[in-house]
XYZ file of C-alpha atoms in Angstrom:
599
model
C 1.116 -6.361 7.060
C 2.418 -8.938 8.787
C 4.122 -9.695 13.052
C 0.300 -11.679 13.713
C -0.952 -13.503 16.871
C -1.680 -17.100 17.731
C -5.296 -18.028 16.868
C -5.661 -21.079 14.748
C -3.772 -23.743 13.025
C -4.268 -24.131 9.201
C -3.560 -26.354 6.747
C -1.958 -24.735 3.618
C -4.522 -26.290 0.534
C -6.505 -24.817 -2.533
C -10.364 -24.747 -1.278
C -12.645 -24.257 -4.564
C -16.410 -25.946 -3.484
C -15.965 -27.309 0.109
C -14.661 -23.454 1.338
C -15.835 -22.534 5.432
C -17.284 -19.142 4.935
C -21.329 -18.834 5.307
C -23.670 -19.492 2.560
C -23.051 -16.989 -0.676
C -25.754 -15.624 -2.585
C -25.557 -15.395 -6.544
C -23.840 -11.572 -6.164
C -21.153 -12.560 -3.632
C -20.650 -15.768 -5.134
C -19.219 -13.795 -8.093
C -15.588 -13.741 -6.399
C -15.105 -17.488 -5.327
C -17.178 -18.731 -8.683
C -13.150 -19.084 -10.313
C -11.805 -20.525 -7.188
C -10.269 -24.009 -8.036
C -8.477 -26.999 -6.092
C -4.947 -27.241 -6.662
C -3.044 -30.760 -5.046
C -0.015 -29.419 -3.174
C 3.125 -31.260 -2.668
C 3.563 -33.560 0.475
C 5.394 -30.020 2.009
C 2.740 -28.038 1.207
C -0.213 -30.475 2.423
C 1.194 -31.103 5.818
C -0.523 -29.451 8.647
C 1.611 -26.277 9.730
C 1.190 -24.683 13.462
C 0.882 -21.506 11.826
C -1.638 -19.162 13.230
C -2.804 -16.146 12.743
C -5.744 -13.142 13.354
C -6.479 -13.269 9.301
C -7.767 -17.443 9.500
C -11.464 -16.027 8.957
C -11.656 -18.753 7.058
C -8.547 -20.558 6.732
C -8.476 -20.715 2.917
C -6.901 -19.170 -0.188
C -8.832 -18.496 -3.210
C -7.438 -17.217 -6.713
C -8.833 -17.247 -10.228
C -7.986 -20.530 -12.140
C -5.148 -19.956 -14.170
C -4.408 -22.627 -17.428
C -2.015 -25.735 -16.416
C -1.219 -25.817 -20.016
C -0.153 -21.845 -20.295
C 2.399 -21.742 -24.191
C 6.144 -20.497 -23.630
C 6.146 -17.328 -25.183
C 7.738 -14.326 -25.801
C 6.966 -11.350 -23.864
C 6.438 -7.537 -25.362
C 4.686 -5.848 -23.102
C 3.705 -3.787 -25.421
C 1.834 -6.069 -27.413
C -1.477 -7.588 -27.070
C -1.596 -11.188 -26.421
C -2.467 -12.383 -29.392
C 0.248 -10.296 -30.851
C 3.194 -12.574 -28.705
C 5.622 -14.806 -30.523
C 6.658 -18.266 -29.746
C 10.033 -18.770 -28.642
C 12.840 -19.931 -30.793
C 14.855 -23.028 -30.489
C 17.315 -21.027 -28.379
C 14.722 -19.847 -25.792
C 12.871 -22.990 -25.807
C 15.991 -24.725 -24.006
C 16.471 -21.858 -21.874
C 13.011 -21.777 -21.020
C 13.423 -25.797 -19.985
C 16.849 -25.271 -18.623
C 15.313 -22.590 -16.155
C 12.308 -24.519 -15.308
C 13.843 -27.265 -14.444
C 16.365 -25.160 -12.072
C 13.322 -23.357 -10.282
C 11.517 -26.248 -9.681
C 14.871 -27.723 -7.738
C 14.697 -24.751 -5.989
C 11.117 -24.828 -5.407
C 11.911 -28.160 -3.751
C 14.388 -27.053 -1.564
C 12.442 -24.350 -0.313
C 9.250 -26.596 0.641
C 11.716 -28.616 2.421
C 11.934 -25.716 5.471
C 9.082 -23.838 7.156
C 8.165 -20.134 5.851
C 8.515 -17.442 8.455
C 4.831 -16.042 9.554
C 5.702 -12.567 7.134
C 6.148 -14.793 4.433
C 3.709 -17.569 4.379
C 0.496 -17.519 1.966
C -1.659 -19.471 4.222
C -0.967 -16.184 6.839
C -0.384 -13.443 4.618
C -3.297 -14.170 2.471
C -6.182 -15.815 4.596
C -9.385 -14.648 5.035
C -10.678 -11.174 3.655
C -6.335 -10.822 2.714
C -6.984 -13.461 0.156
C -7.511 -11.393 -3.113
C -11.189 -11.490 -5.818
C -11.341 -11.573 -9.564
C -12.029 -8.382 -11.214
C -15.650 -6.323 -10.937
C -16.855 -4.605 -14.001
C -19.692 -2.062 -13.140
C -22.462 -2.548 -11.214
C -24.881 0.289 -11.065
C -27.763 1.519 -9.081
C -26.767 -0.476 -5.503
C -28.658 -0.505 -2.519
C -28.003 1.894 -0.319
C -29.470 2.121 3.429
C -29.866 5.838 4.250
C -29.338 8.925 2.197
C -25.977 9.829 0.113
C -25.095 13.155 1.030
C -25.809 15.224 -2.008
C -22.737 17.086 -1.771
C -20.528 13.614 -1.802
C -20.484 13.950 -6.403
C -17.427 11.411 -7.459
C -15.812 8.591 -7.117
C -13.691 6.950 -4.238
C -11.089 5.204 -5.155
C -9.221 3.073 -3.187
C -5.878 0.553 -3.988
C -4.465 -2.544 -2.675
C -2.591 -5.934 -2.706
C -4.174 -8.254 -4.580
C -2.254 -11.505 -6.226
C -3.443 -12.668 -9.751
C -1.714 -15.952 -9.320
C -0.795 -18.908 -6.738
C 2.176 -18.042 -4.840
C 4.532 -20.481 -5.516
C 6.395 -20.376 -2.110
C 6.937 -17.082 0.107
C 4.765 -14.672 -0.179
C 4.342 -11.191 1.455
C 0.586 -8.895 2.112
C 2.555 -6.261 0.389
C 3.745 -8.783 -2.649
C 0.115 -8.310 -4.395
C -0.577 -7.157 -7.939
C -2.200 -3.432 -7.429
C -6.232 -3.622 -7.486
C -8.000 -0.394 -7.684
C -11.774 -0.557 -5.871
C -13.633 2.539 -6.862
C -17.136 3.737 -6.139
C -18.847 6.408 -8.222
C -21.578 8.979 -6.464
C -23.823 10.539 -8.736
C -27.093 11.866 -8.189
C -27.558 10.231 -5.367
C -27.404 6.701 -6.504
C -23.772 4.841 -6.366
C -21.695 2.312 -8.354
C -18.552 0.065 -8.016
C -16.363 -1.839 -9.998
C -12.881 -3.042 -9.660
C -9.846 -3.814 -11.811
C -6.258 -4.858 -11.954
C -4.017 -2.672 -12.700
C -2.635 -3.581 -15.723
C 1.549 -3.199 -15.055
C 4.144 -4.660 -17.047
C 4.907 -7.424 -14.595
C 1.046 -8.482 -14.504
C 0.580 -8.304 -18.301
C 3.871 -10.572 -18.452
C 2.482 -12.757 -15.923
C -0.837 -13.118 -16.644
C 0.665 -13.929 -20.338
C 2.810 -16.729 -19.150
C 0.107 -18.134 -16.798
C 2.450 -17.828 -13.328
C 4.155 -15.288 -11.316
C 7.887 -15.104 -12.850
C 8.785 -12.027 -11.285
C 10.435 -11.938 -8.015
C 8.439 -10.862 -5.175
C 10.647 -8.066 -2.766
C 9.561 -8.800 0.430
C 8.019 -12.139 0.350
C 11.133 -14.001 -1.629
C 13.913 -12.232 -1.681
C 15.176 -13.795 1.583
C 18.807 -15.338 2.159
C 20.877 -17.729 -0.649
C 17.267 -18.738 -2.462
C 16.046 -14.893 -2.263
C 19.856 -14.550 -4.605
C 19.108 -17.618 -6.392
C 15.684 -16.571 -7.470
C 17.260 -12.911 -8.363
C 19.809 -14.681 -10.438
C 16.618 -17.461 -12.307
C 15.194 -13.495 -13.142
C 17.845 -12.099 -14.395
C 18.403 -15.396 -16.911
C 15.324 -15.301 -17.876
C 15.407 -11.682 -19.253
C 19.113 -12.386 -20.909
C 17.070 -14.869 -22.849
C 14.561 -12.338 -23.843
C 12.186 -14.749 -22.080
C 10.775 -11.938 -19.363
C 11.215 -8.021 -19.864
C 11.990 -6.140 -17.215
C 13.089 -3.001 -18.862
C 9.375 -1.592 -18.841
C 9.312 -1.738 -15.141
C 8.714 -4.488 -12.177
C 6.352 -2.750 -9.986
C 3.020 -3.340 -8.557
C 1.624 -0.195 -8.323
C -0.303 -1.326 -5.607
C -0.188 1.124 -2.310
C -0.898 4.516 -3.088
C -3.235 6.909 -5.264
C -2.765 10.253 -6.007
C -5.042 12.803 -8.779
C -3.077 15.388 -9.459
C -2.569 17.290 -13.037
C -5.778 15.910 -14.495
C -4.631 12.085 -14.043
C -5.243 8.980 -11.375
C -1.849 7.456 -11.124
C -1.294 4.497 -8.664
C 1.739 3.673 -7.140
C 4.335 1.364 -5.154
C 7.977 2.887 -4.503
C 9.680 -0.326 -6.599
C 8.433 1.632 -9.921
C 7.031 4.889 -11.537
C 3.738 5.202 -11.426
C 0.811 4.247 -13.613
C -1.955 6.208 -14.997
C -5.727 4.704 -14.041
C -8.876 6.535 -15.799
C -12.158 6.610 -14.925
C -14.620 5.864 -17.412
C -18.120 7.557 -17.623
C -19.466 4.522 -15.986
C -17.273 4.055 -13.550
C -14.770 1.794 -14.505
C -11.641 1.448 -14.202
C -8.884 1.214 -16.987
C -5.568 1.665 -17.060
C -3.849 3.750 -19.694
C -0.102 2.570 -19.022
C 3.345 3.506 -17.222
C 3.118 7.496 -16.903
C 6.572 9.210 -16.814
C 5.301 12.875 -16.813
C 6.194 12.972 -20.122
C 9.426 11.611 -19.677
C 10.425 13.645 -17.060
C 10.474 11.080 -14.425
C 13.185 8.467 -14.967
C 13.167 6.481 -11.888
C 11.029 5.425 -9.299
C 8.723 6.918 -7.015
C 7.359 6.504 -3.526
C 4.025 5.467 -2.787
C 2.946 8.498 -0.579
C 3.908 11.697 -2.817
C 2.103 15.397 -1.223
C 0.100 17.581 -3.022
C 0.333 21.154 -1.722
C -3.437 22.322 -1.001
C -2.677 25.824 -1.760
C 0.262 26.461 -4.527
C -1.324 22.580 -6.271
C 2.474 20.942 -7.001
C 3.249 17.568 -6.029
C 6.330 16.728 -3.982
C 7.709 13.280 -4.623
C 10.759 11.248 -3.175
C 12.317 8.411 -5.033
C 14.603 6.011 -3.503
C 17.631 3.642 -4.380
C 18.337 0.366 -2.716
C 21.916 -0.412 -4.647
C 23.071 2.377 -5.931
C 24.011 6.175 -4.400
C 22.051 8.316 -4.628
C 20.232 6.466 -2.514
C 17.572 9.554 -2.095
C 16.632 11.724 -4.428
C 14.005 14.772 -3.676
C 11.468 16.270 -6.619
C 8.271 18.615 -7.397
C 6.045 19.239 -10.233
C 4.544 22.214 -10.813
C 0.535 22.229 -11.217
C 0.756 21.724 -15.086
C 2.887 18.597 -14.900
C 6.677 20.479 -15.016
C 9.610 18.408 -13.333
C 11.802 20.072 -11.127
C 15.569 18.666 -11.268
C 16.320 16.176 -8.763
C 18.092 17.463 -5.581
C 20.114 14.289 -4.599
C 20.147 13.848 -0.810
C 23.315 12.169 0.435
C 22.731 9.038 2.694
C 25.334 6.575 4.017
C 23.101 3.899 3.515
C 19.752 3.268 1.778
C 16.890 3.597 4.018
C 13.192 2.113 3.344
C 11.023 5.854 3.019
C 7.626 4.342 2.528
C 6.301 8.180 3.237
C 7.554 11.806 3.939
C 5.450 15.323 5.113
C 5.428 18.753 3.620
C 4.908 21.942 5.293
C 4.604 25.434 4.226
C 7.610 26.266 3.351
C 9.971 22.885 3.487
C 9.757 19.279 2.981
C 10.618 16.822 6.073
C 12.639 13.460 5.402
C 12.949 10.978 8.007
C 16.168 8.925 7.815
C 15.070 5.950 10.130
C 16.602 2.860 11.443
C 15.152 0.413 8.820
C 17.646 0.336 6.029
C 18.236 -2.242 2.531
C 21.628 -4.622 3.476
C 21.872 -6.776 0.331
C 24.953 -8.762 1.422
C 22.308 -9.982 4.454
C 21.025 -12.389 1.965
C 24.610 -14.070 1.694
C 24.502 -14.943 5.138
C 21.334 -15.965 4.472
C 18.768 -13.237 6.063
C 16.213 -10.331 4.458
C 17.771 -7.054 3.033
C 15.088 -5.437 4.747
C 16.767 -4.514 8.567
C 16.368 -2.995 11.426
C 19.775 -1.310 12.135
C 20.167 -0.702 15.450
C 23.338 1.197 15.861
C 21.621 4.012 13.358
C 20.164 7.119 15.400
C 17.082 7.953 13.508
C 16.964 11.416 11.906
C 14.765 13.893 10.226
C 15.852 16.186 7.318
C 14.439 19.522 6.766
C 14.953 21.279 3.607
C 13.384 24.280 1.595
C 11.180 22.675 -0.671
C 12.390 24.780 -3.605
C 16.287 24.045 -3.127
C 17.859 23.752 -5.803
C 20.637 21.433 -3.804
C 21.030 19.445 -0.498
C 23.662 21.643 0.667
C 20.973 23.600 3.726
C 19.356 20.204 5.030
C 19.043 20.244 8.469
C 19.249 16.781 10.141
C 18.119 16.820 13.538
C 18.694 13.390 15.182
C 15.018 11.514 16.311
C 16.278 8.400 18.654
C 14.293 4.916 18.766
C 11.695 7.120 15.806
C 10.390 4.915 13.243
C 7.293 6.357 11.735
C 5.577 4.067 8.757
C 3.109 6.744 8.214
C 3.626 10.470 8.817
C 0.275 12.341 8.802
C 0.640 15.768 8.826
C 3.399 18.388 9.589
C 3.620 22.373 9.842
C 5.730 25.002 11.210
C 5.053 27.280 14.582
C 7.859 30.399 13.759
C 7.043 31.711 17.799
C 9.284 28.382 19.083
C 11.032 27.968 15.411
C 9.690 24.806 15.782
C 8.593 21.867 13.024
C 5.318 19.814 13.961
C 5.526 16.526 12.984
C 2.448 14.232 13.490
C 3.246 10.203 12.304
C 2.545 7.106 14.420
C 5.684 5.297 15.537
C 6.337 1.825 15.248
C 7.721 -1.093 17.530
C 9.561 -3.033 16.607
C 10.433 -1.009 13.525
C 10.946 -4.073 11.400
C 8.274 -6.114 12.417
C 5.779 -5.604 9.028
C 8.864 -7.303 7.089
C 10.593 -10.082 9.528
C 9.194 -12.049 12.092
C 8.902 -11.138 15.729
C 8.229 -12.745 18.777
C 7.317 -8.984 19.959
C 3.596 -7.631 19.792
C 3.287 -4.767 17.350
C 2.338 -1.543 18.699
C 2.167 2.016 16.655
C 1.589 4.919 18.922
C 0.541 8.400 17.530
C 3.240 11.059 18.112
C 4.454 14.066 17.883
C 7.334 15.137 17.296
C 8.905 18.699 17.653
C 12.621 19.306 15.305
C 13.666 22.824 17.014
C 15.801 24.780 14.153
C 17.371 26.556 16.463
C 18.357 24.382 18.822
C 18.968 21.280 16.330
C 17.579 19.125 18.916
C 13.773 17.258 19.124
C 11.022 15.913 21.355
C 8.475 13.306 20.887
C 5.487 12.229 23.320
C 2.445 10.637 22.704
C -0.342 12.591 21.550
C -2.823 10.133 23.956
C -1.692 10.724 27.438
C -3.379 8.418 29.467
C -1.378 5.068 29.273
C -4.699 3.011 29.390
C -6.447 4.566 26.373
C -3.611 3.907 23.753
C -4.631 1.994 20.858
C -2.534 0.924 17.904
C -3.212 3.798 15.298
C -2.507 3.657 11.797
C -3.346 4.307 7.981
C -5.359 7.346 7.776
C -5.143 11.351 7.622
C -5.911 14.547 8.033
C -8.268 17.077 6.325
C -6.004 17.350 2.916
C -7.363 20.321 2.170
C -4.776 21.725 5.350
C -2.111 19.300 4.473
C 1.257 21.261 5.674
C -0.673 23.946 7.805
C -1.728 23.477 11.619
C -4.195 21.013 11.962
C -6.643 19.691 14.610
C -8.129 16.575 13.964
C -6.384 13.098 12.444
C -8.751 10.285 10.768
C -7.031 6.884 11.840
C -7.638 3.300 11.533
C -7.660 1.067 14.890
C -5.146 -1.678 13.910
C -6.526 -3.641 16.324
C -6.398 -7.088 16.448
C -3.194 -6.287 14.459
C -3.349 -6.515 11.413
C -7.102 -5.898 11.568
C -9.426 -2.617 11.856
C -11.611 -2.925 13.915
C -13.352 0.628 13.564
C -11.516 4.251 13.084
C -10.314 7.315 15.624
C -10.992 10.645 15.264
C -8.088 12.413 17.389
C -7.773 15.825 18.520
C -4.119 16.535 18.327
C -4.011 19.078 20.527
C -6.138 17.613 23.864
C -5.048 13.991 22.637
C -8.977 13.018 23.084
C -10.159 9.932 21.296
C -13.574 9.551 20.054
C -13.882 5.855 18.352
C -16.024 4.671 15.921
C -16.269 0.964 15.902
C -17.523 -1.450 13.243
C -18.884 -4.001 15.626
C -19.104 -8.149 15.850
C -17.028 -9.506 13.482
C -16.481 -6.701 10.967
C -13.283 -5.183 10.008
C -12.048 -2.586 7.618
C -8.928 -0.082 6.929
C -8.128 2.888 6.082
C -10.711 5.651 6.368
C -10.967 8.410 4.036
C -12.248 12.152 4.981
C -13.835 13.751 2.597
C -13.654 17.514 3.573
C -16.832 19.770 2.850
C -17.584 23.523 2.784
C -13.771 24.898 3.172
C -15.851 27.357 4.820
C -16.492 25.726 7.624
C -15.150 23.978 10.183
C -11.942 21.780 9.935
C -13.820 18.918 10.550
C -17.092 19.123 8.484
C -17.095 16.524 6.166
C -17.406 12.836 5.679
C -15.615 9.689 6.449
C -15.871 6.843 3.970
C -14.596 3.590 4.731
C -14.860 -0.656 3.166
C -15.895 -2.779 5.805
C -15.956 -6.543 5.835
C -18.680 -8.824 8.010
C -16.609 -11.859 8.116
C -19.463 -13.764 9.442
C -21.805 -12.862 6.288
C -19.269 -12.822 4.108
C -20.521 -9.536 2.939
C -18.876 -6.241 2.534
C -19.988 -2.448 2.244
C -18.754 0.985 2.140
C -19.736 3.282 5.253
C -20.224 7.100 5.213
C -19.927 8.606 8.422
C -20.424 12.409 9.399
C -17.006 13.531 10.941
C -18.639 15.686 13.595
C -21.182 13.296 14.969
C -19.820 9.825 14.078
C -23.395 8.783 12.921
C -23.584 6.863 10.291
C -25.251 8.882 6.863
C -25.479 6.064 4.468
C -23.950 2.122 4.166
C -23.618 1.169 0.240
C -24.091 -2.047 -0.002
C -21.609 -3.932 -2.707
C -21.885 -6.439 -4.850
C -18.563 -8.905 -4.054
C -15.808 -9.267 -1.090
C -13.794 -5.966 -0.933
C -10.464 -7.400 0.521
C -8.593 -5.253 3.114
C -6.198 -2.743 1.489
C -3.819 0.370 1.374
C -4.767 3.992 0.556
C -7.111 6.076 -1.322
C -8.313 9.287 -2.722
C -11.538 11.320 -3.896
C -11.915 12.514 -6.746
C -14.609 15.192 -7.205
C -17.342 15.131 -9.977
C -15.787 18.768 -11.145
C -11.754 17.074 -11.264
C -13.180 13.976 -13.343
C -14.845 16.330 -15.745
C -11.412 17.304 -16.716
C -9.775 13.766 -16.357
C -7.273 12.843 -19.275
């Protein structure tokens, strides 16, 4: 997350003791008790007229990391007492390369980081990311659990094991998965890195090595730092082979497994132990069926129980590929989608009977960075499009584009087909500016729920705001619908109320087809994300069920997780947790019965 408004000026410094926030008790103290000051260089230490929504407080906190971290060779397959020292050979490429990324280190501190790319922004306040949690049972808890909420919520986000060194982006974070277990009545929580290959490199070598997508892969130094990476792993001083990823956005159970994701990689399995912790088991290919990356938002069918999948290219055609699994695990081929250029596809929707691709207006330019701007851009001349296609073709050849102008939906919710008008549904909030999250704008954000109508038979489309009155629109995003109607006609959407952007300030639940809001706000100075429904009897109505959400009291310095009935918007039960839950991504239940059968 990132386009944020004028509230404070900072000063970019390491706080460990003298940090802002309120008083901590002994529990909440547990994720600042590693926090550590670091001297900056005179760049670094000036005062910058950055400001920002996030500075609640203006400080960065991280776990202390070893000044005096050995070179070593990396196997990421090893433990780390198992890692070699380098040879003569490495040793003076390992100086060699040093020396040239701390010249280019310098250089960069000499100019001022955009607002999407500066720590001190990106990071602050409840951003800033918390050591690991292991379990902590038995928690207070202020009302009564539902006794048919039996699991665990699990929820994943962006949270960076090390300093940045210079740019760094909210979406740049090592993967952190925050889970709460529900059983008889009583609750639990823990949370854990996900262990990738880049964080088991990097926690290895003491410092991030890898090159961060968003946050530092901007203009000739964004090259230069691709080129110090590439070195690096010529001298067999970094592997890359295993994958780069982060894993950090999305969660999915599907096929007996937790696997979390982030479209840069494949994703990674996570199991839950009996306790309620977290571990994670590795890189998870299906078996070796899946041989290159896939997207953070993948769609599992509520009624057949396959998973649909996109994976995308940003240098290479084809830039799109298209993919299912069947209930057990089984790989379909990949139906390669021709595109003229590659195109960011953070998400996608599934109906009945056919998958829907939108081909927006934010695309990958690598030879941007030459001239010395971000791959990531908003391409203006493109008309935005969305692709339907049977989601059992065996080819591309039957897509149906059907042009979407001035579209650009992040998120799409929820899609389904109405035969009487031979008309697609497609529910996603759209975004202005489109490119705002990744570069900066002068322009406020807003993200206004949609939909929008693709007519087969007419090839042509319609969009319009599902809330009609002008004065009642809100900036709606991260969320969803009841998943156990995912591709089939729904009513009701669950959404977070980005507002103060990047903030939540409390959740929505819409009714798509009257466009009324009913809001559920968290009050004073709390803030959360994105909230989870939890569906109930499948007998009943659409919207019986629950709606969990973290929630932050920036003033206490406390957080919680909040069940709230979906009918009445009362609140059930608050579980009160241990340490800081920073604001996230996405996340998933997974019921008592699935986990029994876990692998």
């Amino acid at each position: 997350m990132s386009s944020f408004t004028a509230t404070a000026a900072v000063s970019r410094r390491w706080v460990g003791g003298n940090h802002t926030q309120p008083p901590l008790s002994s529990s909440q103290s547990s994720d600042l008790s590693y926090c550590c000051s670091i001297p900056m260089t005179s760049r670094v230490q000036r005062k910058l007229n950055v400001s920002s929504a996030l500075h609640t407080p203006p400080a960065l906190h991280f776990p202390k990391q070893s000044t005096n971290s050995p070179a070593i060779v990396v196997n990421p397959k090893a433990k780390e007492s198992d890692t070699k020292q380098m040879n003569l050979f490495q040793r003076a490429a390992a100086a060699a390369l040093d020396a040239a990324e701390g010249f280019l280190v310098s250089h960069e501190r000499q100019h001022p980081l955009p607002k999407t790319a500066d720590p001190s922004v990106q990071i602050a306040g409840n951003f800033a990311p918390v050591n690991e949690q292991p379990v902590r049972s038995n928690l207070p808890v202020v009302g009564k659990i539902p006794d048919s909420i039996k699991g665990v919520y699990v929820r994943n986000g962006a949270n960076p094991l090390h300093e940045p060194v210079t740019g760094h982006h909210f979406f740049d974070g090592d993967g952190m998965v925050h889970a709460v277990k529900f059983e008889d009545g009583s609750a639990s929580y823990a949370c854990r890195f996900t262990q990738t290959n880049r964080f088991i490199q990097e926690r290895q070598l003491g410092r991030p090595v890898f090159p961060k997508a968003i946050g530092e892969l901007h203009g000739h130094t964004g090259i230069a730092r691709l080129m110090l990476f590439y070195a690096r792993a010529a001298a067999g001083l970094v592997d890359p082979a295993h994958g780069t990823g982060v894993a950090n956005a999305g969660l999915v159970y599907f096929n007996n497994r937790l696997l979390a994701m982030s479209e840069d990689d494949l994703p990674y399995q996570v199991q839950i132990t009996p306790s309620g912790d977290l571990k994670t088991v590795g890189r998870y290919d299906f078996n070796g069926q899946l041989e290159s990356t896939m997207i953070a938002h993948p769609k599992v069918d509520p009624v057949s129980g396959e998973l649909f999948a996109l994976s995308y290219d940003v240098v290479s055609k084809p830039y799109l590929k298209y993919f299912r699994f069947s209930p057990d695990g089984i790989k379909s081929p990949d139906v390669e989608i021709n595109l003229d250029q590659p195109t960011m596809m953070h998400d996608f929707a599934i109906t009945e009977n056919f998958v829907v691709i939108p081909d927006q207006q934010v695309v990958f330019k690598l030879p941007e960075m030459i001239r010395g701007g971000s791959p990531v851009v908003y391409d203006k001349d493109k008309v935005a499009r969305f692709g339907v296609l049977d989601k059992y073709a065996e080819d591309s050849s039957a897509i149906r584009w059907i042009e979407a102008p001035e579209c650009f939906c992040f998120h799409l919710w929820n899609a389904w087909e109405e035969p009487e008008t031979e008309e697609i549904v497609v529910i996603g909030s759209c975004m202005t500016p489109p490119d705002s999250i990744f570069n900066e704008s002068d322009e406020n954000l807003k993200s206004v729920l949609s939909e929008i109508r693709l007519n087969l038979r007419t090839g042509e489309s319609t969009r319009r705001p599902i809330i009609s009155d002008g004065e009642e629109q809100v900036n709606l995003e991260a969320g969803m619908v009841n998943r156990n109607m995912l591709g089939r006609k729904t009513r009701f959407a669950y959404l977070a109320l980005a507002e103060p952007w990047p903030k939540v300030s409390g959740f929505a639940k819409v009714d798509l087809f009257t466009g009324e809001v009913k809001k559920y706000l968290y009050g004073g100075d709390r803030y959360g994300g994105e909230p989870l429904f939890l569906p109930g009897d499948e007998n009943r109505a659409e919207d019986d069920g629950y709606i969990l959400c973290f929630v932050h009291d920036e003033k206490t310095w406390k957080s919680e997780l909040q069940i709230v009935n979906a009918v009445s918007l009362e609140v059930e039960a608050t579980v009160k947790l241990p340490s800081r839950v920073p604001y996230g991504f996405h996340g998933t239940f997974i019921g008592a019965n699935d986990l029994a059968t876990q692998v």
